[in-house]
Each structure stands twice: as C-alpha cells, then as structure tokens.
Coordinates of C-alpha atoms in Angstrom, one line a residue:
M1 CA 0.0 0.0 -0.1
A2 CA 1.0 3.6 -0.9
S3 CA 2.6 5.6 2.0
T4 CA 0.0 8.2 1.6
L5 CA -2.9 5.8 2.2
S6 CA -5.3 7.1 4.7
P7 CA -6.1 4.3 7.0
T8 CA -9.6 5.9 7.9
L9 CA -10.5 6.4 4.3
F10 CA -9.5 2.7 3.5
Y11 CA -11.8 1.5 6.3
D12 CA -14.6 3.8 5.1
L13 CA -14.5 2.5 1.9
T14 CA -14.2 -1.4 2.8
L15 CA -16.3 -1.7 5.9
P16 CA -20.0 -2.2 5.4
K17 CA -22.6 0.5 6.2
Q18 CA -23.9 0.9 9.4
G19 CA -26.4 -1.9 10.5
I20 CA -25.1 -4.4 8.0
E21 CA -23.8 -7.4 9.1
R22 CA -20.9 -8.7 6.9
I23 CA -20.8 -12.6 6.3
S24 CA -18.1 -13.8 3.9
Y25 CA -18.7 -16.5 1.4
P26 CA -16.1 -18.4 -0.7
A27 CA -18.4 -17.5 -3.8
T28 CA -17.4 -13.6 -3.2
D29 CA -14.0 -14.0 -2.1
L30 CA -12.4 -12.6 -5.2
I31 CA -14.7 -9.8 -5.1
Y32 CA -13.5 -9.1 -1.4
K33 CA -9.9 -9.2 -2.4
L34 CA -10.5 -7.0 -5.3
L35 CA -12.4 -4.5 -3.3
H36 CA -9.5 -4.1 -0.8
H37 CA -6.8 -3.9 -3.5
I38 CA -8.7 -1.2 -5.4
A39 CA -9.5 0.7 -2.0
A40 CA -6.0 0.6 -1.0
D41 CA -5.1 2.3 -4.3
V42 CA -7.9 4.7 -4.4
S43 CA -7.2 5.9 -0.9
S44 CA -3.8 7.3 -2.2
F45 CA -5.3 9.1 -5.3
R46 CA -4.6 12.8 -5.7
R47 CA -7.2 13.2 -8.7
N48 CA -10.3 12.1 -9.5
C49 CA -10.9 11.0 -6.0
Q50 CA -14.7 11.5 -5.5
V51 CA -15.6 9.5 -8.3
S52 CA -13.2 6.7 -7.5
Y53 CA -14.6 6.7 -3.9
R54 CA -18.0 6.3 -5.1
L55 CA -17.2 3.4 -7.4
V56 CA -15.6 1.6 -4.5
E57 CA -18.5 2.4 -2.4
Y58 CA -20.9 1.2 -4.8
A59 CA -19.0 -2.0 -5.5
R60 CA -18.9 -2.5 -1.7
D61 CA -22.6 -2.1 -1.2
L62 CA -23.4 -4.5 -4.4
Y63 CA -20.8 -7.0 -2.6
D64 CA -22.8 -6.7 0.8
E65 CA -26.1 -7.2 -1.2
I66 CA -24.9 -10.4 -3.0
N67 CA -23.7 -11.7 0.4
S68 CA -27.1 -10.8 1.7
R69 CA -28.8 -13.0 -1.0
I70 CA -26.5 -16.0 -0.4
R71 CA -27.5 -15.9 3.1
E72 CA -31.3 -15.6 2.1
A73 CA -30.8 -18.6 -0.5
E74 CA -29.0 -20.7 2.1
S75 CA -31.8 -20.1 4.7
S76 CA -35.0 -20.3 2.6
G77 CA -33.7 -22.4 -0.4
S78 CA -35.3 -19.7 -2.7
W79 CA -34.2 -20.3 -6.4
E80 CA -34.9 -16.6 -6.9
S81 CA -32.3 -15.5 -4.4
Y82 CA -29.9 -18.2 -5.7
D83 CA -30.4 -16.5 -9.4
A84 CA -30.1 -13.0 -8.1
F85 CA -26.7 -13.6 -6.6
D86 CA -25.5 -16.2 -9.0
G87 CA -26.2 -13.6 -11.7
A88 CA -24.5 -10.8 -10.0
I89 CA -21.0 -12.2 -9.2
R90 CA -19.5 -12.6 -12.5
P91 CA -20.4 -9.1 -13.9
L92 CA -19.4 -7.4 -10.7
E93 CA -15.9 -9.4 -10.7
E94 CA -15.3 -8.3 -14.4
V95 CA -16.0 -4.6 -13.5
L96 CA -13.7 -4.7 -10.6
I97 CA -11.0 -6.5 -12.6
S98 CA -11.0 -3.7 -15.3
L99 CA -11.1 -1.1 -12.6
R100 CA -8.2 -2.6 -10.9
E101 CA -6.3 -2.1 -14.1
V102 CA -6.8 1.5 -14.0
T103 CA -6.1 2.0 -10.4
E104 CA -2.7 0.5 -11.0
V105 CA -1.8 2.9 -13.6
E106 CA -3.1 5.7 -11.5
R107 CA -1.2 4.5 -8.4
E108 CA 2.0 4.1 -10.4
E109 CA 1.9 8.1 -11.4
Y110 CA 2.5 8.7 -7.8
L111 CA 5.6 6.5 -7.2
I112 CA 9.2 7.8 -8.2
D113 CA 11.3 5.0 -9.7
A114 CA 14.7 5.0 -8.2
N115 CA 17.4 2.6 -7.2
P116 CA 20.5 3.1 -5.3
P117 CA 23.1 2.6 -8.2
E118 CA 21.2 4.8 -10.5
M119 CA 21.1 7.5 -7.8
A120 CA 25.0 7.0 -7.1
E121 CA 25.8 7.4 -10.9
Q122 CA 24.3 10.9 -11.1
S123 CA 24.0 14.0 -9.0
I124 CA 20.8 14.4 -7.1
E125 CA 19.9 17.6 -9.0
A126 CA 20.3 15.5 -12.4
W127 CA 18.1 12.7 -11.0
I128 CA 15.3 15.1 -9.7
S129 CA 15.4 16.9 -13.0
R130 CA 14.9 13.5 -14.8
S131 CA 12.3 12.5 -12.8
I132 CA 10.2 15.7 -13.1
S133 CA 10.6 15.4 -16.9
D134 CA 9.6 11.6 -16.9
W135 CA 6.6 12.7 -14.7
H136 CA 5.6 15.4 -17.0
E137 CA 5.9 12.9 -20.2
R138 CA 3.8 10.3 -18.2
R139 CA 0.8 12.7 -17.5

C-alpha cells in the first residue's frame, strides 16, 4: 500500500454500512479481495478522488447485497435468491478487474522510480530533473 494511504478512508471504503452484518462466502471471495486492493489504491489518489470513492462504495454495497442474497438463499432455499446472487457475481468481478487495471496505472503515477546504483551514478539535481521530466511525459 502507498505511504499516502489514509487508513480511515480505506476502512470507510471497505467496511459495510452501519447496520449491515457482513458474512463472507467463498463465492464472493474474489470480489472481497479486489475491493480491498482497489480501495488501497484509491485511498492514495490525488485526482479523480470523489468518483473513485463512489465507485468503490457502490461496489462494496453490491458485494454486501450479494452476500445477503447468498444468506437468504441458504436459509430459505429460494431459487430467486440463488439466481439473483449467481447472476451478479461474475459481472461485478469483471468490472472490478477492469477497474483494478485503471487504479494500478493511476497509483504508479505517484511513485518515483529510483534505485541506489542509479542515484549514485548521477547528481541528485540531475536525478530530480530527470524524474520531473519523466513525470511530465507520463501525464
């Protein structure tokens, strides 16, 4: 996770809304993990923050709703509940995977690439100048 990660924001994005009991199921484990990875990246964004937060919150709410449908299907044996959660898992996973690809690129914008040998071969001023010009090119 990035050093600029806000732990409070991360928890706000990943914890269920107040009054919702979260029970994890193997069928939604990938969604859970993707949500946490994306929330960690989004928590350190410096641009497009509000839209990114809303996407993660919406996905989190869908995750919790899918889990409530699983719980309902297990307790009642209802095929409607089964169909509801079964039809929602794959599309949400696909959206989160594509969102993950975007958040990884955005996160990389904030990291400065450097390794000790590279820094030892040039002056600090030259390294800073090159890093700034590289950043401008990647924008």
